[in-house]
Amino acid sequence: MTKLYTNFCFPAEINDVVKLFFIDSILVEDVALCDLSLIEQQDGSVFFYVARSAELSEKLQTDTANTDELQALRLRKRYAKLSMYNLLVKLTGKQMPWGSLTGIRPTKLADQLEREGLDWRKTFIEILGVSETKTNLVADILATQGELRKHREGCADLYVGIPFCVSRCSYCSFTSGEIGRLGKYVDPYILALKQDIKATLQFAQNKKIIVNNVYFGGGTPTSLSALQLDELMSCIEIKPVEYTVEAGRPDTIDTDKLTVLKNHGVQRISINPQTFNQSVLDVIGRKHSVADIYDKYALAQKYGFVVNMDLIAGLPTENFAMFCHSVDEAIALQPDNITVHTLALKHGSVLKEQSYGACDVGRMVDYSRERLYAAGYMPYYMYRQKYMAENLENVGYCKPGKACLYNIGIMEEVSDILACGANAISKRILSAENRIERAANAKDVITYIERGDNYLNKKFQLFG
Ligand code: SF4
């Protein structure tokens, strides 16, 4: 356990940097301290270190001259984190692939730096300590996104959340419940969700908001029956530009459900293997076989869906060679999108409680990137999460012209989101003010069923 003592501004942000090096560090505010921070390691010996921001203070002064208050605050925060990062690099001799960056959207930061008039590549590498490989990745993503990352005023995407799954994966910390266990809530949930969707689309129509893209996520939307999916999708009478359903688990896909999806105009689905190694599927609690992945993919192809496949680097018992096999198998199937996640264990997941630690993940991520580039896929969106193995990232790759617009909109925070369902969050991008406002629905299924109406008004107020 590492303790970070500090009375400096931005303690939480500085602690995020410490967590890059010492995953279980905790923050202790100490008003008696008078410099940036001190660290105590509780391994029998006690060390005190002082991270000095003096070396950066001159640069901070130059950079903050002629900026507004918000920008000055942003820079002070950035340089404080950097001072701590530099100290930890000296102490541990380790460099992080993303340097001092702890934020979840490096592409957004690159964009912002450019708007500040800075050379973002130079800033990433020379100031923030980001590796050249990761900087190039950001550059490639920005190039693939091009015009697609623009905020479209007066438009929004519709998100529909289905918080049910057929079983719980051991790495999952989402609030989704097993559909077998929550059976009695499914019909009332669908009823509440139908009302939510109808009211939201009616509101959008009244406000002349154009709903561009529709996305069913979860959970696993296809853990519902074909009839239930049909009922829900019948509430969506618009013709979106893009219509996506996370089918996710191969064991939830059948001809009846795919027929319903096709009849309602769905163009894109996910069939997520996570791994092509049966022993690993068994360990992580997926109740399907590798053969199911091939079968359901072949079935989806008959319907002409654009398919995304998710893989995860760092799963328990999956070594480097096994992960490479998963990547190679996914590429051999040639889906339009392949998303490579890095295992992130949050509280609430079985693996986190078992203190599982992944290894070799950096090599796995590098392998997937190189293989996917060579096979003609380009990275088109990326995000990072806290507690990710080796502080890496999740990257969505696509074949040319096959990027998922909804993913770009939500991950880059360039699309307004009208969200329906439990634990779904609506978002409004206020570009001129460089701000985002949010309205969250009820977090759990029971509250959503009982009090969903209360949350509708919050959503509508957001869009005024
Ligand atoms: S399918 Fe996804 S949401 Fe469902 S338990 Fe697994 S990781 Fe969690």
Short mmCIF file of C-alpha atoms and ligand atoms in Angstrom, two decimals:
data_model
loop_
_atom_site.label_atom_id
_atom_site.label_comp_id
_atom_site.label_asym_id
_atom_site.label_seq_id
_atom_site.Cartn_x
_atom_site.Cartn_y
_atom_site.Cartn_z
CA MET A 1 0.00 0.00 0.00
CA THR A 2 1.40 3.41 -0.96
CA LYS A 3 0.11 6.53 0.72
CA LEU A 4 0.24 9.89 -0.95
CA TYR A 5 0.29 12.79 1.51
CA THR A 6 -0.41 16.17 0.03
CA ASN A 7 -1.91 19.56 0.66
CA PHE A 8 -1.33 20.65 -2.93
CA CYS A 9 -4.14 21.66 -5.27
CA PHE A 10 -5.57 18.84 -7.41
CA PRO A 11 -4.78 16.00 -4.98
CA ALA A 12 -7.09 13.55 -6.75
CA GLU A 13 -5.45 14.18 -10.14
CA ILE A 14 -1.99 13.81 -8.64
CA ASN A 15 -3.04 10.59 -6.98
CA ASP A 16 -4.18 9.31 -10.38
CA VAL A 17 -0.57 9.71 -11.54
CA VAL A 18 0.70 7.84 -8.48
CA LYS A 19 -1.73 5.03 -9.29
CA LEU A 20 0.00 4.56 -12.66
CA PHE A 21 3.01 3.30 -10.68
CA PHE A 22 1.45 2.02 -7.45
CA ILE A 23 -2.00 0.68 -8.27
CA ASP A 24 -3.19 0.55 -4.66
CA SER A 25 -2.10 4.02 -3.57
CA ILE A 26 -4.46 6.02 -1.41
CA LEU A 27 -4.71 9.72 -0.85
CA VAL A 28 -4.28 11.40 2.54
CA GLU A 29 -4.70 15.16 2.73
CA ASP A 30 -2.26 16.75 5.16
CA VAL A 31 -2.55 20.47 5.74
CA ALA A 32 0.81 20.60 7.51
CA LEU A 33 2.71 19.90 4.29
CA CYS A 34 4.02 22.75 2.25
CA ASP A 35 5.12 21.35 -1.10
CA LEU A 36 3.65 19.37 -3.94
CA SER A 37 3.52 16.00 -2.27
CA LEU A 38 5.15 13.35 -0.17
CA ILE A 39 4.93 9.61 -0.53
CA GLU A 40 5.19 7.07 2.20
CA GLN A 41 5.65 3.44 1.31
CA GLN A 42 4.32 1.11 3.93
CA ASP A 43 6.47 -1.90 3.31
CA GLY A 44 8.31 -1.72 6.58
CA SER A 45 10.45 1.22 5.55
CA VAL A 46 9.23 4.76 5.17
CA PHE A 47 10.35 7.10 2.41
CA PHE A 48 9.58 10.75 1.99
CA TYR A 49 9.91 12.35 -1.39
CA VAL A 50 9.15 15.85 -2.53
CA ALA A 51 8.05 16.42 -6.11
CA ARG A 52 9.04 19.93 -7.03
CA SER A 53 7.25 21.85 -9.70
CA ALA A 54 10.00 24.50 -9.75
CA GLU A 55 11.52 23.19 -12.99
CA LEU A 56 8.16 23.71 -14.69
CA SER A 57 7.12 26.93 -12.97
CA GLU A 58 8.83 29.19 -15.50
CA LYS A 59 7.11 27.38 -18.35
CA LEU A 60 3.82 27.55 -16.48
CA GLN A 61 4.17 31.31 -16.11
CA THR A 62 4.86 31.80 -19.80
CA ASP A 63 2.04 29.49 -20.84
CA THR A 64 -0.56 31.01 -18.51
CA ALA A 65 0.21 34.62 -19.46
CA ASN A 66 -2.62 35.86 -21.71
CA THR A 67 -4.87 32.86 -21.07
CA ASP A 68 -8.28 32.90 -19.43
CA GLU A 69 -8.88 31.51 -15.96
CA LEU A 70 -10.16 28.15 -17.13
CA GLN A 71 -7.16 27.56 -19.35
CA ALA A 72 -4.73 28.65 -16.61
CA LEU A 73 -6.34 26.15 -14.24
CA ARG A 74 -6.06 23.42 -16.85
CA LEU A 75 -2.35 24.16 -17.31
CA ARG A 76 -1.63 24.26 -13.58
CA LYS A 77 -3.25 20.87 -13.24
CA ARG A 78 -1.33 19.48 -16.21
CA TYR A 79 2.03 20.68 -14.85
CA ALA A 80 1.35 19.49 -11.29
CA LYS A 81 0.64 15.99 -12.63
CA LEU A 82 3.74 16.18 -14.77
CA SER A 83 5.93 17.09 -11.77
CA MET A 84 4.69 14.03 -9.92
CA TYR A 85 5.16 11.86 -13.00
CA ASN A 86 8.76 13.04 -13.46
CA LEU A 87 9.50 12.27 -9.82
CA LEU A 88 8.08 8.76 -10.09
CA VAL A 89 10.01 8.03 -13.28
CA LYS A 90 13.20 9.00 -11.44
CA LEU A 91 12.28 6.91 -8.41
CA THR A 92 11.16 3.76 -10.15
CA GLY A 93 13.12 3.90 -13.42
CA LYS A 94 9.86 3.07 -15.24
CA GLN A 95 8.23 4.99 -18.07
CA MET A 96 4.53 4.70 -18.80
CA PRO A 97 3.31 4.25 -22.41
CA TRP A 98 0.96 7.20 -21.97
CA GLY A 99 3.42 9.21 -19.85
CA SER A 100 1.69 11.45 -17.32
CA LEU A 101 -1.68 11.22 -19.10
CA THR A 102 -4.36 9.77 -16.89
CA GLY A 103 -7.40 11.00 -18.84
CA ILE A 104 -9.57 8.62 -20.76
CA ARG A 105 -9.56 10.48 -24.08
CA PRO A 106 -6.05 11.21 -25.41
CA THR A 107 -7.49 12.06 -28.84
CA LYS A 108 -9.63 14.76 -27.29
CA LEU A 109 -6.60 16.18 -25.52
CA ALA A 110 -4.65 16.26 -28.81
CA ASP A 111 -7.51 18.20 -30.35
CA GLN A 112 -7.62 20.59 -27.43
CA LEU A 113 -3.85 21.20 -27.51
CA GLU A 114 -4.12 22.05 -31.16
CA ARG A 115 -6.86 24.56 -30.37
CA GLU A 116 -4.53 26.07 -27.76
CA GLY A 117 -2.11 26.73 -30.63
CA LEU A 118 0.35 24.04 -29.56
CA ASP A 119 2.04 21.34 -31.60
CA TRP A 120 0.19 18.44 -29.97
CA ARG A 121 2.66 15.75 -31.11
CA LYS A 122 5.60 17.63 -29.65
CA THR A 123 3.68 18.30 -26.43
CA PHE A 124 2.70 14.62 -26.11
CA ILE A 125 6.24 13.33 -26.58
CA GLU A 126 8.45 16.06 -25.12
CA ILE A 127 6.33 17.40 -22.29
CA LEU A 128 3.76 14.81 -21.31
CA GLY A 129 6.10 11.83 -21.75
CA VAL A 130 3.83 9.88 -24.13
CA SER A 131 5.67 7.23 -26.17
CA GLU A 132 6.10 7.71 -29.89
CA THR A 133 4.02 4.58 -30.60
CA LYS A 134 1.04 5.87 -28.66
CA THR A 135 1.41 9.34 -30.18
CA ASN A 136 1.32 7.79 -33.65
CA LEU A 137 -1.77 5.81 -32.64
CA VAL A 138 -3.55 9.04 -31.70
CA ALA A 139 -2.49 10.62 -35.00
CA ASP A 140 -3.84 7.65 -36.96
CA ILE A 141 -7.16 7.71 -35.10
CA LEU A 142 -7.58 11.43 -35.75
CA ALA A 143 -6.84 10.84 -39.42
CA THR A 144 -9.37 7.98 -39.69
CA GLN A 145 -12.03 10.03 -37.92
CA GLY A 146 -11.52 13.14 -40.08
CA GLU A 147 -14.81 14.97 -40.45
CA LEU A 148 -16.68 12.33 -38.44
CA ARG A 149 -15.49 13.79 -35.13
CA LYS A 150 -17.33 17.08 -35.67
CA HIS A 151 -20.13 18.07 -33.31
CA ARG A 152 -23.39 18.39 -35.24
CA GLU A 153 -25.60 21.07 -33.71
CA GLY A 154 -29.28 20.11 -33.52
CA CYS A 155 -28.56 16.37 -33.82
CA ALA A 156 -28.38 13.60 -31.23
CA ASP A 157 -27.90 9.83 -31.01
CA LEU A 158 -30.40 7.58 -29.23
CA TYR A 159 -28.98 5.08 -26.73
CA VAL A 160 -31.17 2.24 -25.45
CA GLY A 161 -29.81 0.29 -22.46
CA ILE A 162 -30.65 -3.37 -21.81
CA PRO A 163 -29.08 -4.22 -18.45
CA PHE A 164 -29.44 -8.00 -18.71
CA CYS A 165 -26.98 -10.77 -19.59
CA VAL A 166 -27.25 -14.54 -19.76
CA SER A 167 -24.44 -15.02 -17.24
CA ARG A 168 -21.86 -12.81 -15.57
CA CYS A 169 -18.32 -12.63 -16.93
CA SER A 170 -15.72 -12.73 -14.17
CA TYR A 171 -14.13 -9.41 -15.26
CA CYS A 172 -17.44 -7.54 -15.41
CA SER A 173 -18.35 -4.75 -13.01
CA PHE A 174 -21.35 -3.41 -14.92
CA THR A 175 -24.68 -3.21 -13.18
CA SER A 176 -26.15 -5.78 -15.57
CA GLY A 177 -27.97 -8.68 -13.96
CA GLU A 178 -28.41 -12.27 -15.06
CA ILE A 179 -31.66 -12.49 -16.95
CA GLY A 180 -32.56 -15.83 -15.36
CA ARG A 181 -32.25 -14.37 -11.85
CA LEU A 182 -34.02 -11.08 -12.70
CA GLY A 183 -36.72 -12.79 -14.76
CA LYS A 184 -39.71 -11.19 -13.04
CA TYR A 185 -38.39 -7.68 -13.75
CA VAL A 186 -37.83 -8.14 -17.47
CA ASP A 187 -41.39 -7.49 -18.69
CA PRO A 188 -41.94 -4.46 -16.39
CA TYR A 189 -38.56 -3.15 -17.53
CA ILE A 190 -39.51 -3.45 -21.18
CA LEU A 191 -42.78 -1.66 -20.47
CA ALA A 192 -40.98 1.23 -18.73
CA LEU A 193 -38.34 1.35 -21.47
CA LYS A 194 -40.96 1.51 -24.23
CA GLN A 195 -42.54 4.52 -22.54
CA ASP A 196 -39.11 6.11 -22.13
CA ILE A 197 -38.21 5.58 -25.83
CA LYS A 198 -41.57 6.87 -27.08
CA ALA A 199 -41.49 9.96 -24.85
CA THR A 200 -37.87 10.67 -25.77
CA LEU A 201 -38.46 10.39 -29.52
CA GLN A 202 -41.60 12.54 -29.23
CA PHE A 203 -39.56 15.13 -27.31
CA ALA A 204 -36.86 15.06 -30.00
CA GLN A 205 -39.47 15.58 -32.69
CA ASN A 206 -41.05 18.51 -30.81
CA LYS A 207 -37.64 20.12 -30.33
CA LYS A 208 -36.66 19.42 -33.94
CA ILE A 209 -33.65 17.36 -32.80
CA ILE A 210 -32.54 15.03 -35.58
CA VAL A 211 -31.79 11.56 -34.26
CA ASN A 212 -28.89 10.37 -36.40
CA ASN A 213 -27.82 7.07 -34.92
CA VAL A 214 -29.49 4.46 -32.71
CA TYR A 215 -27.49 2.16 -30.45
CA PHE A 216 -28.77 -0.73 -28.30
CA GLY A 217 -26.17 -1.51 -25.64
CA GLY A 218 -26.02 -3.25 -22.31
CA GLY A 219 -25.62 -5.77 -20.90
CA THR A 220 -26.51 -7.92 -23.82
CA PRO A 221 -29.60 -6.66 -25.71
CA THR A 222 -30.00 -10.04 -27.42
CA SER A 223 -30.45 -11.75 -24.07
CA LEU A 224 -34.07 -10.60 -24.61
CA SER A 225 -36.36 -12.83 -26.69
CA ALA A 226 -37.13 -12.11 -30.35
CA LEU A 227 -40.61 -11.02 -29.31
CA GLN A 228 -39.31 -8.61 -26.66
CA LEU A 229 -36.80 -7.11 -29.10
CA ASP A 230 -39.55 -6.71 -31.68
CA GLU A 231 -41.75 -4.92 -29.13
CA LEU A 232 -38.99 -2.48 -28.20
CA MET A 233 -37.83 -1.80 -31.73
CA SER A 234 -41.39 -1.14 -32.87
CA CYS A 235 -41.24 2.04 -30.73
CA ILE A 236 -38.50 3.41 -32.96
CA GLU A 237 -40.29 4.67 -36.03
CA ILE A 238 -37.48 6.87 -37.33
CA LYS A 239 -34.96 5.81 -39.97
CA PRO A 240 -31.54 6.48 -38.44
CA VAL A 241 -28.36 6.85 -40.46
CA GLU A 242 -26.80 4.06 -38.42
CA TYR A 243 -28.56 1.40 -36.31
CA THR A 244 -26.43 -0.82 -34.07
CA VAL A 245 -27.21 -3.60 -31.61
CA GLU A 246 -24.59 -5.12 -29.32
CA ALA A 247 -25.49 -8.76 -29.74
CA GLY A 248 -22.37 -9.48 -27.75
CA ARG A 249 -22.69 -13.03 -26.55
CA PRO A 250 -22.77 -15.57 -29.37
CA ASP A 251 -25.05 -17.81 -27.28
CA THR A 252 -27.82 -15.17 -27.45
CA ILE A 253 -28.01 -15.02 -31.25
CA ASP A 254 -30.46 -17.05 -33.35
CA THR A 255 -32.31 -16.70 -36.64
CA ASP A 256 -35.49 -15.35 -35.02
CA LYS A 257 -33.63 -12.50 -33.31
CA LEU A 258 -31.50 -11.65 -36.34
CA THR A 259 -34.66 -11.59 -38.47
CA VAL A 260 -36.26 -9.12 -36.05
CA LEU A 261 -33.16 -6.93 -36.11
CA LYS A 262 -33.00 -6.99 -39.90
CA ASN A 263 -36.72 -6.20 -40.24
CA HIS A 264 -36.26 -3.12 -38.05
CA GLY A 265 -33.39 -1.79 -40.14
CA VAL A 266 -30.47 -2.72 -37.86
CA GLN A 267 -27.26 -2.60 -39.90
CA ARG A 268 -24.56 -3.38 -37.38
CA ILE A 269 -24.16 -5.96 -34.61
CA SER A 270 -21.34 -7.13 -32.34
CA ILE A 271 -20.45 -10.75 -31.89
CA ASN A 272 -17.85 -10.68 -29.15
CA PRO A 273 -15.53 -13.66 -28.81
CA GLN A 274 -13.23 -11.95 -26.22
CA THR A 275 -10.95 -14.95 -26.84
CA PHE A 276 -10.76 -17.87 -29.27
CA ASN A 277 -9.38 -20.20 -26.58
CA GLN A 278 -12.03 -22.49 -25.09
CA SER A 279 -10.22 -22.96 -21.76
CA VAL A 280 -10.17 -19.16 -21.27
CA LEU A 281 -13.85 -18.80 -22.18
CA ASP A 282 -14.60 -21.38 -19.48
CA VAL A 283 -12.44 -19.59 -16.89
CA ILE A 284 -14.07 -16.18 -17.44
CA GLY A 285 -17.61 -17.54 -17.17
CA ARG A 286 -18.78 -17.15 -20.78
CA LYS A 287 -21.26 -19.91 -21.35
CA HIS A 288 -20.55 -20.34 -25.06
CA SER A 289 -18.02 -22.30 -27.07
CA VAL A 290 -15.47 -21.22 -29.67
CA ALA A 291 -17.57 -23.13 -32.22
CA ASP A 292 -20.54 -20.84 -31.38
CA ILE A 293 -18.46 -17.82 -32.42
CA TYR A 294 -17.83 -19.25 -35.90
CA ASP A 295 -21.44 -20.47 -36.29
CA LYS A 296 -23.09 -17.22 -35.22
CA TYR A 297 -20.72 -15.14 -37.32
CA ALA A 298 -21.58 -17.23 -40.39
CA LEU A 299 -25.28 -16.77 -39.58
CA ALA A 300 -24.93 -12.97 -39.21
CA GLN A 301 -23.11 -12.82 -42.55
CA LYS A 302 -26.14 -14.36 -44.27
CA TYR A 303 -28.14 -11.32 -43.12
CA GLY A 304 -25.49 -8.90 -44.37
CA PHE A 305 -24.78 -7.23 -41.02
CA VAL A 306 -21.65 -5.16 -40.47
CA VAL A 307 -20.04 -7.10 -37.61
CA ASN A 308 -17.75 -5.96 -34.80
CA MET A 309 -15.75 -8.46 -32.74
CA ASP A 310 -14.33 -7.60 -29.31
CA LEU A 311 -11.16 -9.19 -27.96
CA ILE A 312 -9.60 -8.66 -24.52
CA ALA A 313 -5.85 -8.61 -23.80
CA GLY A 314 -4.90 -9.80 -20.33
CA LEU A 315 -7.58 -12.40 -19.57
CA PRO A 316 -6.72 -14.94 -16.86
CA THR A 317 -4.79 -18.00 -18.08
CA GLU A 318 -4.38 -16.51 -21.58
CA ASN A 319 -0.68 -16.12 -22.33
CA PHE A 320 0.90 -14.17 -25.17
CA ALA A 321 0.79 -17.04 -27.70
CA MET A 322 -2.87 -17.76 -26.90
CA PHE A 323 -3.81 -14.09 -27.30
CA CYS A 324 -1.98 -13.97 -30.65
CA HIS A 325 -4.06 -16.97 -31.73
CA SER A 326 -7.26 -15.04 -30.84
CA VAL A 327 -6.15 -12.04 -32.89
CA ASP A 328 -5.20 -14.22 -35.85
CA GLU A 329 -8.52 -16.09 -35.77
CA ALA A 330 -10.52 -12.86 -35.60
CA ILE A 331 -8.61 -11.42 -38.55
CA ALA A 332 -9.08 -14.64 -40.54
CA LEU A 333 -12.86 -14.18 -40.22
CA GLN A 334 -12.55 -10.65 -41.63
CA PRO A 335 -15.26 -8.84 -39.65
CA ASP A 336 -15.60 -5.14 -40.54
CA ASN A 337 -14.59 -4.02 -37.04
CA ILE A 338 -12.31 -5.55 -34.42
CA THR A 339 -12.04 -3.88 -31.01
CA VAL A 340 -9.11 -4.77 -28.80
CA HIS A 341 -9.75 -4.09 -25.12
CA THR A 342 -7.22 -4.20 -22.33
CA LEU A 343 -8.50 -5.87 -19.20
CA ALA A 344 -9.67 -3.28 -16.67
CA LEU A 345 -10.77 -4.63 -13.31
CA LYS A 346 -13.08 -2.46 -11.28
CA HIS A 347 -14.59 -3.11 -7.89
CA GLY A 348 -17.54 -5.44 -8.22
CA SER A 349 -15.87 -7.85 -10.64
CA VAL A 350 -15.03 -11.36 -9.43
CA LEU A 351 -11.45 -11.09 -10.71
CA LYS A 352 -10.82 -7.83 -8.85
CA GLU A 353 -11.94 -9.41 -5.61
CA GLN A 354 -9.52 -12.28 -6.33
CA SER A 355 -6.68 -9.72 -6.83
CA TYR A 356 -5.95 -11.05 -10.31
CA GLY A 357 -3.07 -9.31 -12.10
CA ALA A 358 -2.57 -9.59 -15.87
CA CYS A 359 0.87 -9.74 -17.42
CA ASP A 360 2.46 -9.35 -20.87
CA VAL A 361 -0.41 -7.12 -21.92
CA GLY A 362 1.79 -4.45 -23.55
CA ARG A 363 3.20 -7.06 -25.95
CA MET A 364 -0.31 -8.35 -26.69
CA VAL A 365 -1.60 -4.89 -27.52
CA ASP A 366 1.44 -4.23 -29.74
CA TYR A 367 0.92 -7.52 -31.55
CA SER A 368 -2.76 -6.80 -32.20
CA ARG A 369 -1.99 -3.32 -33.54
CA GLU A 370 0.71 -4.54 -35.90
CA ARG A 371 -1.36 -7.49 -37.18
CA LEU A 372 -4.48 -5.39 -37.67
CA TYR A 373 -2.62 -2.64 -39.55
CA ALA A 374 -1.05 -5.29 -41.78
CA ALA A 375 -4.49 -6.80 -42.46
CA GLY A 376 -5.87 -3.43 -43.63
CA TYR A 377 -7.68 -2.30 -40.46
CA MET A 378 -7.23 1.24 -39.16
CA PRO A 379 -7.78 2.47 -35.59
CA TYR A 380 -10.81 4.76 -35.46
CA TYR A 381 -11.58 5.34 -31.78
CA MET A 382 -9.92 4.80 -28.49
CA TYR A 383 -10.50 5.26 -24.79
CA ARG A 384 -8.68 4.50 -21.62
CA GLN A 385 -10.10 3.47 -18.27
CA LYS A 386 -8.85 3.52 -14.74
CA TYR A 387 -7.36 0.26 -13.47
CA MET A 388 -6.37 -0.90 -16.96
CA ALA A 389 -3.63 -3.49 -17.15
CA GLU A 390 -0.29 -1.72 -17.72
CA ASN A 391 -2.11 1.62 -18.16
CA LEU A 392 -2.94 0.82 -21.76
CA GLU A 393 -6.05 1.47 -23.85
CA ASN A 394 -9.02 0.06 -25.76
CA VAL A 395 -8.90 0.60 -29.51
CA GLY A 396 -11.60 0.10 -32.12
CA TYR A 397 -10.24 -0.86 -35.56
CA CYS A 398 -12.24 -0.80 -38.77
CA LYS A 399 -11.94 -1.59 -42.42
CA PRO A 400 -12.01 1.52 -44.64
CA GLY A 401 -15.42 3.23 -44.49
CA LYS A 402 -16.76 0.92 -41.77
CA ALA A 403 -16.27 3.06 -38.65
CA CYS A 404 -19.16 3.04 -36.18
CA LEU A 405 -20.44 6.62 -36.03
CA TYR A 406 -22.06 6.15 -32.63
CA ASN A 407 -18.77 4.98 -31.10
CA ILE A 408 -16.94 8.04 -32.40
CA GLY A 409 -19.70 10.34 -31.15
CA ILE A 410 -19.81 8.93 -27.64
CA MET A 411 -16.13 8.26 -27.11
CA GLU A 412 -14.94 11.58 -28.49
CA GLU A 413 -17.83 13.39 -26.80
CA VAL A 414 -18.87 15.06 -30.04
CA SER A 415 -22.49 13.81 -30.15
CA ASP A 416 -25.41 14.72 -27.94
CA ILE A 417 -26.92 11.56 -26.47
CA LEU A 418 -30.56 10.93 -25.63
CA ALA A 419 -30.34 7.91 -23.35
CA CYS A 420 -33.15 5.53 -22.42
CA GLY A 421 -33.00 2.74 -19.85
CA ALA A 422 -31.56 2.06 -16.41
CA ASN A 423 -28.12 3.48 -15.71
CA ALA A 424 -28.13 5.33 -19.05
CA ILE A 425 -26.74 8.87 -19.17
CA SER A 426 -27.93 11.59 -21.54
CA LYS A 427 -25.36 14.15 -22.63
CA ARG A 428 -25.46 17.57 -24.16
CA ILE A 429 -22.32 19.04 -25.70
CA LEU A 430 -22.07 22.80 -25.26
CA SER A 431 -19.28 23.38 -27.77
CA ALA A 432 -19.18 27.17 -27.47
CA GLU A 433 -18.66 26.93 -23.71
CA ASN A 434 -16.38 23.90 -23.97
CA ARG A 435 -18.65 22.11 -21.53
CA ILE A 436 -20.75 18.92 -21.32
CA GLU A 437 -23.90 18.58 -19.27
CA ARG A 438 -25.35 15.24 -18.25
CA ALA A 439 -28.58 13.77 -16.91
CA ALA A 440 -28.49 10.24 -15.50
CA ASN A 441 -31.44 7.86 -15.41
CA ALA A 442 -32.15 5.68 -12.37
CA LYS A 443 -29.17 3.40 -11.83
CA ASP A 444 -30.88 0.13 -11.01
CA VAL A 445 -33.65 -1.75 -12.78
CA ILE A 446 -36.18 -1.62 -9.92
CA THR A 447 -35.92 2.15 -9.39
CA TYR A 448 -36.10 2.64 -13.14
CA ILE A 449 -39.32 0.61 -13.35
CA GLU A 450 -40.89 2.36 -10.36
CA ARG A 451 -39.73 5.93 -10.86
CA GLY A 452 -38.59 6.24 -14.47
CA ASP A 453 -40.90 9.21 -15.08
CA ASN A 454 -39.03 11.36 -12.56
CA TYR A 455 -35.89 11.01 -14.64
CA LEU A 456 -37.57 11.82 -17.94
CA ASN A 457 -37.99 15.44 -16.91
CA LYS A 458 -34.31 15.74 -16.01
CA LYS A 459 -33.43 14.50 -19.50
CA PHE A 460 -35.81 16.93 -21.17
CA GLN A 461 -34.56 19.86 -19.10
CA LEU A 462 -31.05 19.09 -20.32
CA PHE A 463 -32.11 19.77 -23.88
CA GLY A 464 -34.29 22.71 -22.76
S1 SF4 B 1 -21.58 -9.78 -21.49
FE1 SF4 B 1 -20.69 -7.80 -21.00
S2 SF4 B 1 -22.14 -6.78 -19.62
FE2 SF4 B 1 -22.66 -8.97 -19.68
S3 SF4 B 1 -21.61 -9.88 -17.93
FE3 SF4 B 1 -20.25 -10.10 -19.70
S4 SF4 B 1 -18.95 -8.25 -19.69
FE4 SF4 B 1 -20.68 -7.89 -18.32
#
